[in-house]
Short mmCIF file of C-alpha atoms in Angstrom, two decimals:
data_model
loop_
_atom_site.label_atom_id
_atom_site.label_comp_id
_atom_site.label_asym_id
_atom_site.label_seq_id
_atom_site.Cartn_x
_atom_site.Cartn_y
_atom_site.Cartn_z
CA MET M 1 93.71 79.16 138.12
CA ALA M 2 93.54 82.04 140.63
CA ASP M 3 97.08 83.11 140.14
CA ARG M 4 96.86 83.62 136.08
CA THR M 5 97.77 87.20 134.88
CA ARG M 6 95.07 89.12 134.25
CA VAL M 7 95.25 90.32 130.65
CA ALA M 8 93.55 93.66 129.22
CA VAL M 9 92.72 93.15 125.66
CA ILE M 10 92.69 96.45 124.24
CA PHE M 11 90.69 97.17 120.48
CA GLY M 12 88.61 99.53 119.03
CA GLY M 13 89.78 102.93 118.78
CA CYS M 14 89.01 106.25 117.03
CA SER M 15 90.84 105.65 113.55
CA PRO M 16 89.69 104.25 110.19
CA GLU M 17 90.96 101.00 110.77
CA HIS M 18 88.85 100.45 113.92
CA ASP M 19 86.73 97.09 113.30
CA VAL M 20 90.20 95.41 111.50
CA SER M 21 91.24 96.36 115.43
CA VAL M 22 87.82 94.23 116.34
CA VAL M 23 88.85 91.27 114.46
CA SER M 24 92.43 91.33 115.29
CA GLY M 25 91.78 91.94 119.55
CA LEU M 26 89.10 88.97 119.26
CA GLN M 27 91.54 86.96 117.56
CA ALA M 28 93.91 87.73 120.54
CA LEU M 29 91.75 87.13 122.81
CA ARG M 30 90.65 83.76 121.92
CA ALA M 31 94.27 82.66 121.25
CA LEU M 32 96.06 83.44 125.02
CA ASP M 33 97.30 80.71 126.87
CA GLY M 34 93.74 79.92 129.09
CA GLU M 35 96.30 78.21 131.96
CA ARG M 36 98.62 81.09 132.44
CA PHE M 37 96.27 84.20 131.38
CA GLU M 38 93.02 85.51 131.99
CA GLY M 39 92.17 87.75 129.02
CA PHE M 40 88.98 90.04 129.22
CA PRO M 41 87.99 92.53 126.25
CA VAL M 42 88.75 96.46 126.85
CA TYR M 43 86.79 97.89 123.86
CA ILE M 44 87.39 101.45 122.78
CA ALA M 45 84.43 102.80 121.03
CA ALA M 46 84.57 104.79 117.80
CA ASP M 47 83.75 108.06 119.80
CA GLY M 48 87.00 107.32 122.27
CA GLU M 49 84.65 105.84 125.07
CA TRP M 50 85.82 102.73 127.03
CA LEU M 51 83.99 100.14 127.91
CA ALA M 52 84.44 96.99 129.71
CA GLY M 53 82.12 93.44 129.61
CA LYS M 54 81.58 89.41 128.88
CA GLU M 55 79.53 90.92 126.05
CA LEU M 56 82.12 92.06 124.30
CA ALA M 57 84.22 89.32 123.87
CA GLU M 58 81.51 88.03 120.87
CA ARG M 59 81.67 88.91 117.40
CA ALA M 60 78.45 89.21 116.89
CA THR M 61 78.28 92.61 119.36
CA TYR M 62 79.65 94.32 116.97
CA ILE M 63 79.33 97.52 116.60
CA PRO M 64 77.84 97.74 120.09
CA ASP M 65 73.75 99.23 119.76
CA ALA M 66 72.65 101.43 122.84
CA ALA M 67 71.10 98.37 124.36
CA THR M 68 74.55 96.50 124.11
CA ARG M 69 76.44 99.41 125.58
CA ALA M 70 73.76 99.59 128.33
CA LYS M 71 74.92 96.23 129.62
CA LEU M 72 78.40 97.27 129.39
CA GLN M 73 80.83 99.36 131.82
CA ARG M 74 82.43 102.66 130.87
CA VAL M 75 86.24 102.56 132.61
CA SER M 76 88.97 104.77 132.67
CA VAL M 77 92.51 103.60 133.57
CA PRO M 78 93.67 105.61 136.59
CA VAL M 79 97.38 105.91 137.99
CA THR M 80 98.88 102.68 139.19
CA PRO M 81 100.40 103.49 142.98
CA PRO M 82 104.13 102.63 143.37
CA GLY M 83 103.92 98.98 144.01
CA GLY M 84 100.38 98.59 142.99
CA ARG M 85 98.41 97.06 140.46
CA PRO M 86 96.89 98.26 137.85
CA VAL M 87 92.59 98.81 137.34
CA LEU M 88 90.11 99.54 135.13
CA ARG M 89 87.72 102.52 137.22
CA PRO M 90 83.82 102.20 135.93
CA ALA M 91 82.30 105.43 135.55
CA GLY M 92 78.97 105.90 137.80
CA GLY M 93 77.82 105.41 141.60
CA GLY M 94 78.21 107.61 144.19
CA LEU M 95 80.62 107.32 147.40
CA LEU M 96 78.93 104.59 149.20
CA SER M 97 77.81 102.14 145.98
CA ARG M 98 80.81 103.09 143.49
CA PRO M 99 81.59 99.90 141.24
CA ARG M 100 84.36 97.89 141.42
CA ASP M 101 87.89 98.34 140.22
CA ILE M 102 88.68 95.55 137.55
CA PRO M 103 92.05 94.50 138.39
CA PHE M 104 94.59 93.40 135.88
CA ASP M 105 98.15 92.90 135.07
CA VAL M 106 99.19 93.69 131.61
CA ALA M 107 98.02 95.75 128.87
CA LEU M 108 97.67 94.27 125.65
CA PRO M 109 96.63 96.50 122.93
CA VAL M 110 95.38 95.22 119.50
CA LEU M 111 94.78 98.65 117.95
CA HIS M 112 95.56 99.68 114.45
CA GLY M 113 96.14 103.28 113.12
CA GLY M 114 96.18 106.55 115.00
CA GLY M 115 95.32 106.72 118.48
CA GLY M 116 96.52 103.44 119.14
CA GLU M 117 99.43 102.31 117.19
CA ASP M 118 100.85 105.67 116.90
CA GLY M 119 102.49 105.66 120.52
CA ARG M 120 99.76 107.87 121.93
CA LEU M 121 98.25 105.44 123.63
CA GLN M 122 101.27 103.85 124.32
CA GLY M 123 102.46 106.82 126.43
CA PHE M 124 99.07 107.09 128.10
CA LEU M 125 100.00 103.97 129.77
CA ASP M 126 103.89 104.42 130.43
CA VAL M 127 102.42 107.80 132.35
CA VAL M 128 99.54 105.75 134.58
CA GLY M 129 102.25 102.84 134.98
CA VAL M 130 100.61 99.84 133.59
CA PRO M 131 102.49 97.34 131.42
CA TYR M 132 101.83 96.48 127.82
CA THR M 133 103.21 94.91 124.98
CA GLY M 134 104.29 95.89 121.89
CA MET M 135 106.47 98.79 120.63
CA ARG M 136 107.52 102.07 122.77
CA PRO M 137 106.06 105.04 121.88
CA MET M 138 109.09 106.66 119.72
CA ALA M 139 109.25 103.38 118.10
CA SER M 140 105.61 103.34 117.06
CA ALA M 141 104.82 106.75 116.86
CA VAL M 142 108.11 107.15 113.74
CA LEU M 143 106.62 104.34 112.18
CA MET M 144 102.99 105.44 112.07
CA ASP M 145 104.63 108.09 110.11
CA LYS M 146 105.70 107.46 106.84
CA ILE M 147 107.99 110.47 106.54
CA ALA M 148 109.01 110.31 109.81
CA THR M 149 109.96 106.71 108.72
CA LYS M 150 112.08 107.34 105.62
CA ARG M 151 113.63 110.22 106.82
CA LEU M 152 115.00 108.05 109.84
CA LEU M 153 115.91 105.09 108.23
CA ALA M 154 117.40 106.78 105.20
CA SER M 155 120.43 107.15 108.08
CA ALA M 156 121.20 103.67 107.82
CA GLY M 157 121.34 103.23 104.24
CA ILE M 158 118.08 100.89 104.05
CA PRO M 159 117.08 101.46 100.50
CA LEU M 160 113.79 103.54 100.04
CA LEU M 161 111.82 105.26 97.21
CA PRO M 162 112.01 109.36 97.10
CA PHE M 163 108.88 111.10 98.16
CA VAL M 164 107.27 114.50 98.40
CA GLU M 165 105.12 115.65 100.80
CA LEU M 166 101.43 117.28 100.33
CA LYS M 167 100.16 119.13 103.85
CA ARG M 168 96.44 119.96 104.03
CA PRO M 169 95.58 123.24 103.33
CA GLY M 170 94.75 125.30 106.29
CA THR M 171 91.32 125.85 104.84
CA GLY M 172 89.58 123.66 102.97
CA LEU M 173 91.09 120.33 101.09
CA LEU M 174 92.29 121.63 97.86
CA LEU M 175 95.78 122.39 97.31
CA PRO M 176 96.67 124.93 94.20
CA ARG M 177 96.85 123.19 90.74
CA ALA M 178 100.60 124.76 90.45
CA VAL M 179 101.82 122.86 94.06
CA LEU M 180 100.53 119.58 92.50
CA ALA M 181 101.61 119.83 89.16
CA GLU M 182 105.28 120.48 90.79
CA ALA M 183 104.92 117.46 93.03
CA VAL M 184 104.01 115.44 90.20
CA GLU M 185 107.06 117.04 88.03
CA ARG M 186 109.38 115.76 90.81
CA ILE M 187 108.13 112.04 91.24
CA GLY M 188 107.20 111.62 87.53
CA LEU M 189 104.21 109.58 86.55
CA PRO M 190 102.41 107.32 86.90
CA CYS M 191 102.99 107.85 91.11
CA ILE M 192 101.66 106.68 93.95
CA VAL M 193 99.31 108.87 96.42
CA LYS M 194 99.08 107.53 99.82
CA PRO M 195 98.01 109.11 103.35
CA VAL M 196 101.03 109.46 105.57
CA HIS M 197 99.55 108.22 109.08
CA LEU M 198 97.28 105.31 107.96
CA GLY M 199 97.56 101.94 107.32
CA SER M 200 95.51 99.15 105.81
CA SER M 201 96.15 100.90 102.17
CA ILE M 202 93.42 103.14 103.22
CA GLY M 203 93.16 105.88 100.86
CA VAL M 204 96.28 104.40 98.46
CA ALA M 205 96.21 105.09 94.96
CA ARG M 206 98.07 104.88 91.11
CA ILE M 207 98.22 108.54 89.95
CA THR M 208 98.57 108.75 85.91
CA ALA M 209 97.28 112.91 85.62
CA VAL M 210 97.96 115.91 87.74
CA GLU M 211 93.87 116.23 87.58
CA GLU M 212 93.74 112.41 89.26
CA LEU M 213 95.83 113.69 91.93
CA GLU M 214 93.65 116.22 92.40
CA ALA M 215 90.09 114.36 92.53
CA VAL M 216 91.71 112.20 95.08
CA LEU M 217 93.52 114.06 97.44
CA PRO M 218 90.06 115.27 99.19
CA ALA M 219 89.63 111.83 100.77
CA ILE M 220 92.75 111.33 101.93
CA PHE M 221 92.80 114.92 103.84
CA ARG M 222 89.60 114.38 105.53
CA LEU M 223 91.38 111.37 107.16
CA ASP M 224 94.90 112.34 107.78
CA SER M 225 96.83 115.70 107.81
CA ALA M 226 99.07 115.00 105.07
CA ALA M 227 99.81 112.92 102.41
CA MET M 228 102.68 111.60 100.03
CA LEU M 229 103.82 111.04 96.64
CA GLU M 230 105.76 108.38 95.64
CA PRO M 231 107.18 106.57 92.08
CA PHE M 232 105.08 104.09 90.84
CA VAL M 233 107.39 100.54 90.96
CA PRO M 234 106.52 99.06 87.41
CA ASN M 235 106.55 95.05 87.91
CA LEU M 236 105.43 95.77 91.43
CA VAL M 237 105.94 92.56 93.87
CA GLU M 238 105.09 93.05 97.48
CA TYR M 239 106.82 91.37 100.20
CA ASN M 240 106.34 91.40 104.03
CA VAL M 241 107.69 90.26 107.00
CA SER M 242 107.99 90.63 110.53
CA VAL M 243 110.61 91.24 113.41
CA CYS M 244 111.26 90.66 116.85
CA ALA M 245 113.88 90.09 119.67
CA LEU M 246 111.41 88.11 121.93
CA GLY M 247 112.80 85.30 124.35
CA GLY M 248 116.23 87.61 124.46
CA ARG M 249 117.11 86.93 120.11
CA LEU M 250 116.53 88.80 117.14
CA ARG M 251 114.39 86.89 114.45
CA THR M 252 112.44 87.22 111.72
CA SER M 253 109.41 85.26 110.87
CA ALA M 254 108.00 84.04 107.26
CA ILE M 255 107.88 85.82 104.68
CA GLU M 256 104.71 86.86 102.70
CA ARG M 257 104.01 87.67 99.33
CA PRO M 258 100.71 88.73 98.80
CA LYS M 259 99.12 87.71 95.46
CA ARG M 260 97.05 91.09 93.60
CA ALA M 261 94.19 90.70 91.71
CA GLU M 262 95.13 94.37 90.68
CA GLU M 263 97.44 96.50 90.73
CA LEU M 264 97.55 97.91 94.16
CA LEU M 265 96.31 96.03 97.03
CA ASP M 266 93.35 98.48 98.27
CA PHE M 267 91.57 98.18 101.85
CA LYS M 268 88.84 95.23 100.57
CA GLN M 269 91.19 92.97 98.87
CA LYS M 270 93.58 92.95 102.16
CA TYR M 271 90.58 92.28 104.77
CA LEU M 272 87.49 91.28 102.58
CA SER M 273 88.69 88.92 100.27
CA GLY M 274 87.80 85.13 100.97
CA GLY M 275 85.82 84.29 104.37
CA GLY M 276 86.94 81.31 106.12
CA LYS M 277 87.20 81.32 109.78
CA GLY M 278 89.95 80.54 111.55
CA GLY M 279 92.17 82.71 113.96
CA GLY M 280 95.74 81.24 114.94
CA GLY M 281 95.71 78.45 116.59
CA LYS M 282 97.62 77.13 119.64
CA THR M 283 98.54 73.43 118.28
CA PRO M 284 100.36 73.18 114.87
CA GLY M 285 97.99 73.58 111.96
CA ALA M 286 95.55 75.48 113.93
CA ALA M 287 96.20 78.59 112.28
CA ALA M 288 93.45 79.19 109.43
CA SER M 289 91.82 82.03 106.67
CA GLU M 290 91.02 84.31 109.28
CA GLY M 291 94.53 86.38 109.49
CA MET M 292 94.32 89.44 107.46
CA LEU M 293 90.95 88.44 106.86
CA SER M 294 91.91 85.53 104.73
CA LEU M 295 94.51 87.36 102.21
CA THR M 296 95.43 85.11 99.40
CA ARG M 297 99.00 84.93 100.58
CA ASP M 298 101.94 82.84 99.21
CA ILE M 299 104.19 82.07 102.39
CA ASN M 300 108.10 81.91 102.01
CA PRO M 301 108.31 82.30 98.16
CA ASP M 302 111.21 81.44 96.18
CA LEU M 303 113.26 84.39 96.00
CA PRO M 304 115.65 84.86 93.00
CA GLY M 305 118.87 85.80 94.41
CA ASN M 306 120.56 87.65 97.42
CA LEU M 307 116.92 89.17 97.69
CA GLU M 308 115.53 87.54 100.89
CA THR M 309 118.76 88.13 102.63
CA ARG M 310 118.35 91.85 101.85
CA ILE M 311 114.72 91.85 102.72
CA ARG M 312 115.54 89.99 106.13
CA ASP M 313 118.65 92.67 106.78
CA ALA M 314 116.78 95.63 106.39
CA ALA M 315 114.02 94.39 108.37
CA THR M 316 116.18 93.68 111.17
CA ALA M 317 118.17 96.96 110.65
CA ALA M 318 114.92 98.90 110.91
CA PHE M 319 114.00 96.94 114.13
CA THR M 320 117.09 97.79 115.54
CA LEU M 321 117.63 101.76 114.93
CA LEU M 322 114.56 101.98 116.30
CA GLY M 323 115.30 99.64 119.76
CA GLY M 324 112.26 97.92 118.48
CA SER M 325 110.06 95.52 120.88
CA GLY M 326 107.02 93.54 120.19
CA ALA M 327 106.51 92.09 116.73
CA PRO M 328 106.03 94.86 113.67
CA ARG M 329 105.55 93.76 110.38
CA ILE M 330 107.91 95.61 107.67
CA ASP M 331 106.79 95.89 104.15
CA PHE M 332 108.75 95.80 101.23
CA LEU M 333 108.10 96.40 97.54
CA SER M 334 110.09 94.99 94.81
CA ASN M 335 110.43 95.55 90.67
CA GLY M 336 109.71 91.71 89.92
CA GLU M 337 112.05 92.12 86.83
CA THR M 338 115.06 93.86 87.96
CA GLY M 339 115.11 92.59 91.70
CA GLU M 340 115.15 96.56 93.49
CA VAL M 341 113.85 96.19 96.86
CA TRP M 342 112.65 99.08 99.01
CA LEU M 343 111.60 99.50 102.38
CA ASN M 344 108.05 100.92 101.94
CA GLU M 345 106.54 100.90 105.60
CA ALA M 346 106.34 99.15 109.08
CA ASN M 347 103.51 98.12 111.08
CA PRO M 348 104.20 98.38 114.90
CA CYS M 349 101.06 96.54 115.36
CA PRO M 350 100.18 94.52 112.32
CA GLY M 351 96.55 93.32 111.62
CA SER M 352 96.12 89.62 113.39
CA LEU M 353 99.62 90.52 114.96
CA GLY M 354 101.06 88.83 112.07
CA TYR M 355 100.38 85.45 113.69
CA PHE M 356 100.13 83.68 110.33
CA LEU M 357 104.13 84.89 109.75
CA TRP M 358 105.12 83.21 113.24
CA GLU M 359 103.99 80.31 112.66
CA ALA M 360 105.41 79.58 109.03
CA ALA M 361 108.94 80.91 110.38
CA GLU M 362 112.15 78.65 110.40
CA GLU M 363 111.44 78.18 113.56
CA PRO M 364 107.33 77.86 114.33
CA ILE M 365 106.40 80.19 117.22
CA LEU M 366 102.27 79.45 117.40
CA PHE M 367 99.69 82.27 118.23
CA THR M 368 99.61 81.31 121.52
CA GLN M 369 103.22 81.10 122.23
CA LEU M 370 103.71 84.53 120.06
CA LEU M 371 101.03 85.95 122.75
CA THR M 372 102.84 84.79 125.50
CA LEU M 373 106.27 85.88 124.46
CA LEU M 374 104.75 89.40 123.93
CA VAL M 375 103.27 89.66 127.10
CA GLU M 376 106.87 88.16 129.39
CA GLU M 377 108.55 90.85 127.15
CA ALA M 378 105.41 93.96 128.68
CA VAL M 379 106.72 92.81 132.17
CA THR M 380 110.53 92.94 131.51
CA LEU M 381 110.23 96.52 130.24
CA GLN M 382 108.35 98.03 132.60
CA GLN M 383 110.39 96.44 135.05
CA ALA M 384 113.60 97.83 133.30
CA ALA M 385 111.88 101.65 133.21
CA GLN M 386 111.07 101.86 136.76
CA LEU M 387 112.92 104.65 138.68
CA PRO M 388 112.94 105.35 142.21
CA ALA M 389 110.43 106.48 144.02
CA ASP M 390 111.88 109.73 144.72
CA PRO M 391 114.09 110.27 141.06
CA VAL M 392 115.13 113.50 141.96
CA PRO M 393 119.07 113.74 142.73
CA SER M 394 119.81 114.94 146.65
CA ASP M 395 122.43 117.61 144.75
CA ALA M 396 119.34 117.95 142.86
CA ARG M 397 116.88 118.48 145.48
CA LEU M 398 115.58 122.05 145.76
CA PHE M 399 112.44 121.09 148.66
CA ARG M 400 112.65 119.51 151.70
CA ARG M 401 111.55 115.84 151.69
CA PRO M 402 108.91 114.59 154.29
#
């Protein structure tokens, strides 16, 4: 057991999706293969502080109060020297009494939303030389920007809804009524407004009048720098599918059709419905209702015509175009009567890592196996990205080498 790979499971973060990330991170921590990996929690508090400590492995700890924080270690991640092993460096102590570094081998980020899913954390880990699971910085950044996603994927002929971007004003949270009226005229009513950089359906609203748009935009602009208008899809049905190239082979998961009590799947429906306890299995049948916090869904529903093929083809095309890694979830909107389907958005790090979709795939991948494949991919990608100790070619060197 001494040679197990140490995996730092990182979750929390400075994002409106902080709490969902905690749930997903604890699920992943529990599901790691204990024979091969020694997982431990690294919690990024909402104020940006990085914390480590055994107490963070328990759900009852959250959100840590001052007394609990006093038991935890504040940590940072220094640059890993060539050929060295990554560490977390505890804060505090003097020259002779500095706490010991906490060594690990791979980071498993399970952060949702800004600062963790949008490429910034991934870029930081690249800079400090830490292997990490999931998508790389460019793909993460593009997919967490719904407008950038549309602009890039349009080049591949992937079906997408038209949109209008509304940027947060330089001062205040209100845009002129004339600007809103023009945007609504271009898209038509009813329409959908959503934040450009947030997930989990936060801030999404159905609009039937310019006055409604004017009323909801300030709440979006408090959390995001831009909003987006799209046409409302009648007879709306949503489909989600995950894609990966784990194990060296491109594959797609089961398809999920979320059930909905309202016309839009909002944040509470998505994460607070149900209430069962589970969290992914190491054995068949162990996956239970805590994936996406018990969202009611149909898995592998019967789909009309060639709809399934179109969904899977569009999802794999998007993944491939971005040089995909990890196991992002690609979400689609469909008109249930006409059969039209449009790629809606992609989630670089989906809630619960989308494990329930893989456990129900044609070739099932259990949650523990999924995490193992993600860690193995992280090591492979890190090795492939290594440069020579001195990456400057000899004919480009301007200074003498020691």
